[in-house]
Amino acid sequence: MSPTPVFKIAPTTQQYDWGKTGSTAKVAQFATTSKLPGFTIDESAPYAELWMGTHVKSPSRIYDTGEVLSEHLAQHPELIGPSVCAKFNASHGNLPFLFKVLSIEKALSVQSHPDKVTAEKLHAAQPDIYKDSNHKPEMALALTPFRAMCGFRPLPSIASSLKQTPEFAALIPQPIQDTFLSLSTSSTPTGPLEKAALRNLFEAVMTTNEGACKAQLDILVERYKKGELRDGERRDLADLVMQCNTHFPGDIGLFCAFLLNYVVLEPGQAIFLGAGEPHAYVSGECMANSDNVIRAGLTPKLRDIPNLISTLTYTASPPTKHYVSPSPFSPTTTTTGSPSTLYDPPIPEFSVVQLKLAPRGEEKHRPVMGPSIMIVTDGEAVVRWELEGRKERMLNVGLGDVVFVGAGTEVRFEAGDGEFVVYRAFVEVY
């Protein structure tokens, strides 16, 4: 007898110190309302991430039985699908994505995700630190107003900060500054010379000795405290420096405010960070997919500055390069305008669908030729599907519930008396 393709799973919570505390965190709210087994909220504890997937560090389990999800999928690979099993070596039950909710109170580390080759090298050399040999590109989809630094700013923008903010310029040897400034208006900003100049600039900042860094930050922070902005300096970047300094005083990562794009996402907006793109999430709550990073600043954890410097792409661009443009997921929907919105980053490992239904609304999702994990972020609904052409099955879901959907399963959603919102991560191979 075939296993049911739709069932609830129990995610896991991660209590990193940057998380929102107690019931202010959506991570804790979802764990509470879904009656996550063994979970009791501690109002003084941080709740940073909710993990939904098969990561060996903290795997999800089947809600009703407690069986580890990856073990169940290994016994029933048809739930993953043959094409996904073949492409991602997922026959042992390991999904190619880790779906997460992040609740951020203070900035995460300045970091990047390694590519596949680098991930394998780092895992082989330092398996106690780099626990995963896979590359982990990341997409962040805002649930609340969400602030982040992502990718290198355009070269002219960085050059402006060098000219406007003397404390930033003081960290960088004059020959490196001169070379960078001479290339900052180049018509080929991603050319080899321009990338080398940006790398030298970034390396000079990130390898500044602690004493010089602290001295310049003290001057900068004191000036910003007095409200003294020089001509051309941005108030939002000054506020960003001050906020990060509250949690990480004297940290070299604060100077990344002058190197990286700073964005504020509204709910429903998303950014994608490919391998080798520096970024740091500052505040807010989002859906994300990843867990393999190289850190360098704004963190009490191990910093691997040499590997970060050597693996970045040094592609300078406006922040719009990182935005993910949404599109309708269900072109056959019978409603006016699709309530299902697809966020499809330029990688094969995962995509995400946001479904937002009005009270008593309905929507059908076509069969996806790969596994899905979805989480309810608002409201209640009934999920219906058929099991091998037999009698229709149903599952009641509510706020915080996490559900696995097997490959090739068509599902129908029927919202309750209020608005219903669910996020569904999936991988599909044709």
GROMACS .gro file of C-alpha atoms in nm:
model
  430
    1MET     CA    1   0.000   0.000   0.000
    2SER     CA    2   0.135   0.340  -0.096
    3PRO     CA    3   0.203   0.591   0.182
    4THR     CA    4  -0.011   0.901   0.209
    5PRO     CA    5   0.159   1.179   0.011
    6VAL     CA    6   0.039   1.465   0.237
    7PHE     CA    7   0.111   1.474   0.609
    8LYS     CA    8   0.211   1.710   0.888
    9ILE     CA    9   0.573   1.725   1.001
   10ALA     CA   10   0.729   1.862   1.319
   11PRO     CA   11   0.998   2.123   1.249
   12THR     CA   12   1.274   2.221   1.490
   13THR     CA   13   1.358   2.553   1.654
   14GLN     CA   14   1.705   2.709   1.674
   15GLN     CA   15   1.783   2.949   1.960
   16TYR     CA   16   2.068   3.164   1.828
   17ASP     CA   17   2.137   3.482   2.021
   18TRP     CA   18   2.035   3.710   1.732
   19GLY     CA   19   1.676   3.585   1.740
   20LYS     CA   20   1.369   3.767   1.865
   21THR     CA   21   1.278   3.680   2.223
   22GLY     CA   22   0.986   3.478   2.345
   23SER     CA   23   0.646   3.525   2.186
   24THR     CA   24   0.762   3.829   1.985
   25ALA     CA   25   0.925   3.580   1.743
   26LYS     CA   26   0.715   3.422   1.469
   27VAL     CA   27   0.933   3.114   1.516
   28ALA     CA   28   0.798   3.075   1.870
   29GLN     CA   29   0.445   3.174   1.769
   30PHE     CA   30   0.433   2.907   1.497
   31ALA     CA   31   0.580   2.642   1.726
   32THR     CA   32   0.320   2.723   1.991
   33THR     CA   33   0.009   2.740   1.773
   34SER     CA   34   0.099   2.421   1.587
   35LYS     CA   35   0.149   2.240   1.918
   36LEU     CA   36   0.504   2.139   1.827
   37PRO     CA   37   0.579   1.828   2.036
   38GLY     CA   38   0.793   1.907   2.340
   39PHE     CA   39   0.792   2.282   2.280
   40THR     CA   40   0.732   2.522   2.567
   41ILE     CA   41   0.792   2.889   2.511
   42ASP     CA   42   1.046   3.071   2.730
   43GLU     CA   43   0.976   3.443   2.717
   44SER     CA   44   1.339   3.525   2.798
   45ALA     CA   45   1.491   3.302   2.529
   46PRO     CA   46   1.574   3.393   2.168
   47TYR     CA   47   1.395   3.203   1.891
   48ALA     CA   48   1.591   3.261   1.573
   49GLU     CA   49   1.500   2.993   1.320
   50LEU     CA   50   1.240   2.729   1.245
   51TRP     CA   51   1.387   2.448   1.034
   52MET     CA   52   1.172   2.239   0.801
   53GLY     CA   53   1.357   1.965   0.618
   54THR     CA   54   1.607   1.681   0.647
   55HIS     CA   55   1.926   1.859   0.756
   56VAL     CA   56   2.128   1.612   0.966
   57LYS     CA   57   2.195   1.875   1.231
   58SER     CA   58   1.827   1.912   1.319
   59PRO     CA   59   1.591   1.702   1.106
   60SER     CA   60   1.213   1.731   1.099
   61ARG     CA   61   0.998   1.439   1.205
   62ILE     CA   62   0.658   1.310   1.104
   63TYR     CA   63   0.416   1.481   1.341
   64ASP     CA   64   0.195   1.181   1.425
   65THR     CA   65   0.463   0.911   1.462
   66GLY     CA   66   0.787   1.089   1.549
   67GLU     CA   67   0.970   0.910   1.267
   68VAL     CA   68   1.260   1.110   1.122
   69LEU     CA   69   1.143   1.256   0.791
   70SER     CA   70   1.454   1.155   0.598
   71GLU     CA   71   1.416   0.792   0.711
   72HIS     CA   72   1.055   0.785   0.595
   73LEU     CA   73   1.148   0.938   0.259
   74ALA     CA   74   1.434   0.691   0.214
   75GLN     CA   75   1.184   0.407   0.253
   76HIS     CA   76   0.944   0.577   0.011
   77PRO     CA   77   1.154   0.757  -0.253
   78GLU     CA   78   0.847   0.797  -0.473
   79LEU     CA   79   0.751   1.083  -0.239
   80ILE     CA   80   1.063   1.267  -0.356
   81GLY     CA   81   1.022   1.160  -0.718
   82PRO     CA   82   1.265   0.973  -0.946
   83SER     CA   83   1.391   1.281  -1.132
   84VAL     CA   84   1.476   1.467  -0.811
   85CYS     CA   85   1.635   1.157  -0.658
   86ALA     CA   86   1.857   1.119  -0.965
   87LYS     CA   87   1.959   1.483  -1.002
   88PHE     CA   88   2.025   1.558  -0.633
   89ASN     CA   89   2.125   1.215  -0.501
   90ALA     CA   90   1.821   1.230  -0.276
   91SER     CA   91   1.743   0.859  -0.268
   92HIS     CA   92   1.858   0.842   0.096
   93GLY     CA   93   1.577   1.075   0.191
   94ASN     CA   94   1.771   1.402   0.199
   95LEU     CA   95   1.591   1.696   0.041
   96PRO     CA   96   1.799   1.940  -0.168
   97PHE     CA   97   1.665   2.241   0.027
   98LEU     CA   98   1.619   2.347   0.389
   99PHE     CA   99   1.310   2.563   0.440
  100LYS     CA  100   1.330   2.809   0.730
  101VAL     CA  101   1.155   3.092   0.910
  102LEU     CA  102   1.395   3.355   1.046
  103SER     CA  103   1.305   3.594   1.332
  104ILE     CA  104   1.583   3.853   1.351
  105GLU     CA  105   1.628   4.093   1.641
  106LYS     CA  106   1.992   4.187   1.580
  107ALA     CA  107   2.204   4.164   1.268
  108LEU     CA  108   2.330   3.830   1.146
  109SER     CA  109   2.693   3.795   1.049
  110VAL     CA  110   2.841   3.936   0.731
  111GLN     CA  111   2.862   3.614   0.534
  112SER     CA  112   2.849   3.437   0.201
  113HIS     CA  113   2.746   3.094   0.081
  114PRO     CA  114   3.016   2.882  -0.083
  115ASP     CA  115   2.975   2.728  -0.427
  116LYS     CA  116   2.970   2.350  -0.461
  117VAL     CA  117   3.345   2.307  -0.515
  118THR     CA  118   3.433   2.537  -0.224
  119ALA     CA  119   3.176   2.373   0.004
  120GLU     CA  120   3.330   2.031  -0.063
  121LYS     CA  121   3.682   2.160   0.007
  122LEU     CA  122   3.581   2.336   0.328
  123HIS     CA  123   3.387   2.034   0.451
  124ALA     CA  124   3.683   1.804   0.384
  125ALA     CA  125   3.931   2.037   0.555
  126GLN     CA  126   3.717   2.157   0.850
  127PRO     CA  127   3.416   1.926   0.894
  128ASP     CA  128   3.365   2.044   1.252
  129ILE     CA  129   3.298   2.398   1.122
  130TYR     CA  130   3.165   2.340   0.771
  131LYS     CA  131   2.927   2.053   0.833
  132ASP     CA  132   2.773   2.045   0.486
  133SER     CA  133   2.948   1.967   0.157
  134ASN     CA  134   2.668   2.119  -0.047
  135HIS     CA  135   2.647   2.472  -0.178
  136LYS     CA  136   2.353   2.664  -0.035
  137PRO     CA  137   2.234   2.960  -0.240
  138GLU     CA  138   1.971   3.151  -0.046
  139MET     CA  139   1.647   3.335  -0.107
  140ALA     CA  140   1.489   3.553   0.162
  141LEU     CA  141   1.116   3.628   0.128
  142ALA     CA  142   0.994   3.897   0.369
  143LEU     CA  143   0.710   3.816   0.611
  144THR     CA  144   0.743   4.156   0.786
  145PRO     CA  145   0.938   4.470   0.691
  146PHE     CA  146   1.285   4.322   0.645
  147ARG     CA  147   1.622   4.497   0.629
  148ALA     CA  148   1.939   4.350   0.483
  149MET     CA  149   2.275   4.422   0.328
  150CYS     CA  150   2.319   4.231   0.003
  151GLY     CA  151   2.593   4.228  -0.259
  152PHE     CA  152   2.852   4.494  -0.332
  153ARG     CA  153   2.722   4.841  -0.409
  154PRO     CA  154   2.796   4.992  -0.751
  155LEU     CA  155   3.155   5.112  -0.771
  156PRO     CA  156   3.063   5.484  -0.791
  157SER     CA  157   2.852   5.446  -0.475
  158ILE     CA  158   3.141   5.292  -0.282
  159ALA     CA  159   3.370   5.564  -0.417
  160SER     CA  160   3.131   5.828  -0.282
  161SER     CA  161   3.153   5.675   0.065
  162LEU     CA  162   3.534   5.681   0.044
  163LYS     CA  163   3.520   6.053  -0.028
  164GLN     CA  164   3.243   6.136   0.219
  165THR     CA  165   3.331   5.923   0.523
  166PRO     CA  166   3.692   5.978   0.636
  167GLU     CA  167   3.674   5.711   0.906
  168PHE     CA  168   3.603   5.453   0.636
  169ALA     CA  169   3.878   5.583   0.407
  170ALA     CA  170   4.129   5.581   0.694
  171LEU     CA  171   4.128   5.201   0.697
  172ILE     CA  172   4.249   5.169   0.339
  173PRO     CA  173   4.607   5.234   0.219
  174GLN     CA  174   4.624   5.526  -0.022
  175PRO     CA  175   4.754   5.325  -0.323
  176ILE     CA  176   4.455   5.088  -0.295
  177GLN     CA  177   4.218   5.384  -0.269
  178ASP     CA  178   4.374   5.557  -0.568
  179THR     CA  179   4.349   5.248  -0.789
  180PHE     CA  180   3.990   5.187  -0.687
  181LEU     CA  181   3.884   5.549  -0.741
  182SER     CA  182   4.048   5.555  -1.085
  183LEU     CA  183   3.838   5.254  -1.189
  184SER     CA  184   3.515   5.345  -1.009
  185THR     CA  185   3.364   5.512  -1.316
  186SER     CA  186   3.472   5.239  -1.555
  187SER     CA  187   3.229   5.135  -1.828
  188THR     CA  188   3.308   4.770  -1.740
  189PRO     CA  189   3.246   4.756  -1.362
  190THR     CA  190   3.259   4.374  -1.358
  191GLY     CA  191   3.583   4.351  -1.557
  192PRO     CA  192   3.890   4.177  -1.410
  193LEU     CA  193   4.072   4.499  -1.317
  194GLU     CA  194   3.762   4.642  -1.150
  195LYS     CA  195   3.695   4.321  -0.958
  196ALA     CA  196   4.059   4.310  -0.842
  197ALA     CA  197   4.037   4.670  -0.722
  198LEU     CA  198   3.716   4.595  -0.529
  199ARG     CA  199   3.870   4.284  -0.376
  200ASN     CA  200   4.178   4.477  -0.263
  201LEU     CA  201   3.956   4.743  -0.109
  202PHE     CA  202   3.738   4.488   0.073
  203GLU     CA  203   4.041   4.292   0.191
  204ALA     CA  204   4.205   4.607   0.325
  205VAL     CA  205   3.895   4.686   0.531
  206MET     CA  206   3.832   4.334   0.662
  207THR     CA  207   4.196   4.276   0.762
  208THR     CA  208   4.241   4.610   0.941
  209ASN     CA  209   4.403   4.553   1.279
  210GLU     CA  210   4.169   4.568   1.575
  211GLY     CA  211   4.318   4.882   1.726
  212ALA     CA  212   4.287   5.090   1.410
  213CYS     CA  213   3.935   4.961   1.348
  214LYS     CA  214   3.819   5.049   1.699
  215ALA     CA  215   3.978   5.393   1.685
  216GLN     CA  216   3.801   5.488   1.362
  217LEU     CA  217   3.470   5.337   1.471
  218ASP     CA  218   3.482   5.534   1.796
  219ILE     CA  219   3.523   5.856   1.597
  220LEU     CA  220   3.253   5.759   1.349
  221VAL     CA  221   2.998   5.654   1.610
  222GLU     CA  222   3.058   5.964   1.820
  223ARG     CA  223   3.009   6.184   1.513
  224TYR     CA  224   2.687   6.005   1.421
  225LYS     CA  225   2.561   6.030   1.779
  226LYS     CA  226   2.591   6.407   1.750
  227GLY     CA  227   2.397   6.399   1.425
  228GLU     CA  228   2.695   6.524   1.230
  229LEU     CA  229   2.668   6.392   0.876
  230ARG     CA  230   2.912   6.518   0.616
  231ASP     CA  231   2.788   6.635   0.277
  232GLY     CA  232   2.655   6.338   0.082
  233GLU     CA  233   2.646   6.091   0.372
  234ARG     CA  234   2.324   5.890   0.391
  235ARG     CA  235   2.111   5.906   0.705
  236ASP     CA  236   1.992   5.548   0.658
  237LEU     CA  237   2.350   5.419   0.654
  238ALA     CA  238   2.434   5.622   0.963
  239ASP     CA  239   2.134   5.470   1.139
  240LEU     CA  240   2.242   5.124   1.023
  241VAL     CA  241   2.591   5.173   1.167
  242MET     CA  242   2.446   5.294   1.497
  243GLN     CA  243   2.204   5.001   1.523
  244CYS     CA  244   2.471   4.740   1.450
  245ASN     CA  245   2.712   4.910   1.688
  246THR     CA  246   2.460   4.860   1.969
  247HIS     CA  247   2.493   4.484   1.934
  248PHE     CA  248   2.848   4.458   1.797
  249PRO     CA  249   3.050   4.756   1.928
  250GLY     CA  250   3.387   4.795   1.760
  251ASP     CA  251   3.318   4.523   1.501
  252ILE     CA  252   3.487   4.557   1.162
  253GLY     CA  253   3.163   4.440   1.001
  254LEU     CA  254   3.007   4.781   1.068
  255PHE     CA  255   3.212   4.924   0.782
  256CYS     CA  256   3.030   4.689   0.542
  257ALA     CA  257   2.750   4.948   0.551
  258PHE     CA  258   2.970   5.149   0.311
  259LEU     CA  259   3.045   4.852   0.085
  260LEU     CA  260   2.721   4.657   0.051
  261ASN     CA  261   2.376   4.748  -0.080
  262TYR     CA  262   2.127   4.825   0.196
  263VAL     CA  263   1.767   4.725   0.123
  264VAL     CA  264   1.434   4.739   0.305
  265LEU     CA  265   1.191   4.474   0.182
  266GLU     CA  266   0.816   4.496   0.233
  267PRO     CA  267   0.620   4.174   0.301
  268GLY     CA  268   0.605   3.971  -0.019
  269GLN     CA  269   0.932   4.103  -0.161
  270ALA     CA  270   1.228   3.867  -0.199
  271ILE     CA  271   1.601   3.874  -0.265
  272PHE     CA  272   1.829   3.597  -0.388
  273LEU     CA  273   2.191   3.554  -0.281
  274GLY     CA  274   2.393   3.323  -0.501
  275ALA     CA  275   2.727   3.167  -0.409
  276GLY     CA  276   2.996   3.422  -0.329
  277GLU     CA  277   2.760   3.715  -0.268
  278PRO     CA  278   2.828   3.892   0.065
  279HIS     CA  279   2.524   3.972   0.275
  280ALA     CA  280   2.397   4.033   0.627
  281TYR     CA  281   2.036   4.027   0.743
  282VAL     CA  282   1.974   4.317   0.981
  283SER     CA  283   1.620   4.287   1.118
  284GLY     CA  284   1.273   4.150   1.047
  285GLU     CA  285   1.125   3.810   0.970
  286CYS     CA  286   1.141   3.607   0.651
  287MET     CA  287   1.124   3.269   0.485
  288ALA     CA  288   1.466   3.141   0.375
  289ASN     CA  289   1.641   2.837   0.229
  290SER     CA  290   2.005   2.767   0.330
  291ASP     CA  291   2.252   2.656   0.598
  292ASN     CA  292   2.617   2.673   0.491
  293VAL     CA  293   2.802   3.001   0.543
  294ILE     CA  294   3.144   3.163   0.562
  295ARG     CA  295   3.140   3.441   0.823
  296ALA     CA  296   3.354   3.751   0.862
  297GLY     CA  297   3.187   4.017   1.076
  298LEU     CA  298   2.897   4.114   1.306
  299THR     CA  299   2.924   3.781   1.484
  300PRO     CA  300   3.067   3.626   1.801
  301LYS     CA  301   3.117   3.301   1.606
  302LEU     CA  302   3.428   3.188   1.421
  303ARG     CA  303   3.531   3.432   1.148
  304ASP     CA  304   3.691   3.290   0.837
  305ILE     CA  305   3.802   3.611   0.670
  306PRO     CA  306   4.061   3.452   0.435
  307ASN     CA  307   3.806   3.210   0.288
  308LEU     CA  308   3.543   3.480   0.262
  309ILE     CA  309   3.780   3.713   0.076
  310SER     CA  310   3.897   3.439  -0.161
  311THR     CA  311   3.549   3.311  -0.255
  312LEU     CA  312   3.346   3.627  -0.321
  313THR     CA  313   3.245   3.715  -0.677
  314TYR     CA  314   3.322   4.090  -0.641
  315THR     CA  315   3.034   4.172  -0.870
  316ALA     CA  316   2.927   4.530  -0.801
  317SER     CA  317   2.568   4.609  -0.890
  318PRO     CA  318   2.253   4.791  -0.777
  319PRO     CA  319   2.042   4.603  -0.522
  320THR     CA  320   1.779   4.534  -0.789
  321LYS     CA  321   2.010   4.263  -0.924
  322HIS     CA  322   1.923   4.055  -0.618
  323TYR     CA  323   1.546   4.102  -0.628
  324VAL     CA  324   1.332   3.804  -0.727
  325SER     CA  325   1.042   3.904  -0.952
  326PRO     CA  326   0.724   3.715  -0.860
  327SER     CA  327   0.498   3.556  -1.120
  328PRO     CA  328   0.167   3.364  -1.112
  329PHE     CA  329   0.205   2.997  -1.016
  330SER     CA  330  -0.134   2.865  -1.128
  331PRO     CA  331  -0.225   2.999  -1.474
  332THR     CA  332  -0.544   2.790  -1.475
  333THR     CA  333  -0.686   2.953  -1.162
  334THR     CA  334  -1.053   3.051  -1.189
  335THR     CA  335  -1.021   3.357  -0.964
  336THR     CA  336  -0.946   3.710  -1.083
  337GLY     CA  337  -0.571   3.729  -1.052
  338SER     CA  338  -0.383   3.429  -0.922
  339PRO     CA  339  -0.372   3.397  -0.542
  340SER     CA  340  -0.062   3.178  -0.586
  341THR     CA  341   0.260   3.373  -0.642
  342LEU     CA  342   0.580   3.201  -0.755
  343TYR     CA  343   0.927   3.311  -0.646
  344ASP     CA  344   1.166   3.126  -0.875
  345PRO     CA  345   1.536   3.204  -0.819
  346PRO     CA  346   1.791   3.115  -1.092
  347ILE     CA  347   1.896   2.782  -0.937
  348PRO     CA  348   1.743   2.432  -0.956
  349GLU     CA  349   1.739   2.346  -0.584
  350PHE     CA  350   1.420   2.523  -0.481
  351SER     CA  351   1.138   2.764  -0.558
  352VAL     CA  352   0.873   2.908  -0.325
  353VAL     CA  353   0.502   2.970  -0.377
  354GLN     CA  354   0.301   3.208  -0.162
  355LEU     CA  355  -0.071   3.128  -0.155
  356LYS     CA  356  -0.298   3.400  -0.015
  357LEU     CA  357  -0.670   3.319  -0.010
  358ALA     CA  358  -0.960   3.542   0.091
  359PRO     CA  359  -1.205   3.400   0.346
  360ARG     CA  360  -1.378   3.094   0.200
  361GLY     CA  361  -1.156   3.116  -0.107
  362GLU     CA  362  -1.034   2.809  -0.295
  363GLU     CA  363  -0.725   2.730  -0.503
  364LYS     CA  364  -0.588   2.420  -0.673
  365HIS     CA  365  -0.213   2.356  -0.714
  366ARG     CA  366  -0.107   2.138  -1.004
  367PRO     CA  367   0.104   1.831  -0.932
  368VAL     CA  368   0.466   1.929  -0.867
  369MET     CA  369   0.721   1.675  -0.991
  370GLY     CA  370   0.919   1.686  -0.671
  371PRO     CA  371   0.873   1.716  -0.293
  372SER     CA  372   0.725   2.020  -0.119
  373ILE     CA  373   0.718   2.156   0.234
  374MET     CA  374   0.468   2.423   0.328
  375ILE     CA  375   0.394   2.629   0.640
  376VAL     CA  376   0.076   2.815   0.730
  377THR     CA  377   0.152   3.173   0.835
  378ASP     CA  378  -0.206   3.297   0.871
  379GLY     CA  379  -0.553   3.148   0.905
  380GLU     CA  380  -0.696   2.800   0.866
  381ALA     CA  381  -0.787   2.580   0.571
  382VAL     CA  382  -0.868   2.232   0.452
  383VAL     CA  383  -0.616   2.066   0.219
  384ARG     CA  384  -0.761   1.799  -0.011
  385TRP     CA  385  -0.599   1.542  -0.242
  386GLU     CA  386  -0.670   1.204  -0.397
  387LEU     CA  387  -0.473   0.890  -0.319
  388GLU     CA  388  -0.414   0.693  -0.641
  389GLY     CA  389  -0.755   0.780  -0.778
  390ARG     CA  390  -0.931   0.651  -0.470
  391LYS     CA  391  -1.146   0.840  -0.223
  392GLU     CA  392  -1.048   1.201  -0.161
  393ARG     CA  393  -0.846   1.267   0.151
  394MET     CA  394  -0.832   1.585   0.360
  395LEU     CA  395  -0.617   1.752   0.625
  396ASN     CA  396  -0.714   2.046   0.846
  397VAL     CA  397  -0.430   2.296   0.885
  398GLY     CA  398  -0.388   2.612   1.090
  399LEU     CA  399  -0.134   2.873   1.194
  400GLY     CA  400   0.217   2.730   1.223
  401ASP     CA  401   0.135   2.388   1.081
  402VAL     CA  402   0.403   2.244   0.854
  403VAL     CA  403   0.302   1.995   0.585
  404PHE     CA  404   0.494   1.769   0.348
  405VAL     CA  405   0.349   1.712   0.000
  406GLY     CA  406   0.484   1.424  -0.205
  407ALA     CA  407   0.588   1.445  -0.570
  408GLY     CA  408   0.311   1.435  -0.830
  409THR     CA  409   0.030   1.522  -0.589
  410GLU     CA  410  -0.239   1.771  -0.686
  411VAL     CA  411  -0.368   1.958  -0.380
  412ARG     CA  412  -0.670   2.183  -0.329
  413PHE     CA  413  -0.697   2.449  -0.060
  414GLU     CA  414  -1.024   2.569   0.094
  415ALA     CA  415  -0.981   2.867   0.327
  416GLY     CA  416  -1.178   2.903   0.649
  417ASP     CA  417  -1.358   3.213   0.774
  418GLY     CA  418  -1.047   3.431   0.766
  419GLU     CA  419  -0.765   3.504   0.524
  420PHE     CA  420  -0.539   3.205   0.467
  421VAL     CA  421  -0.168   3.233   0.382
  422VAL     CA  422   0.072   2.947   0.320
  423TYR     CA  423   0.429   2.935   0.187
  424ARG     CA  424   0.531   2.628  -0.008
  425ALA     CA  425   0.893   2.543  -0.094
  426PHE     CA  426   0.950   2.282  -0.362
  427VAL     CA  427   1.201   2.138  -0.605
  428GLU     CA  428   1.099   2.020  -0.949
  429VAL     CA  429   1.295   1.841  -1.222
  430TYR     CA  430   1.144   1.766  -1.564
   0.00000   0.00000   0.00000
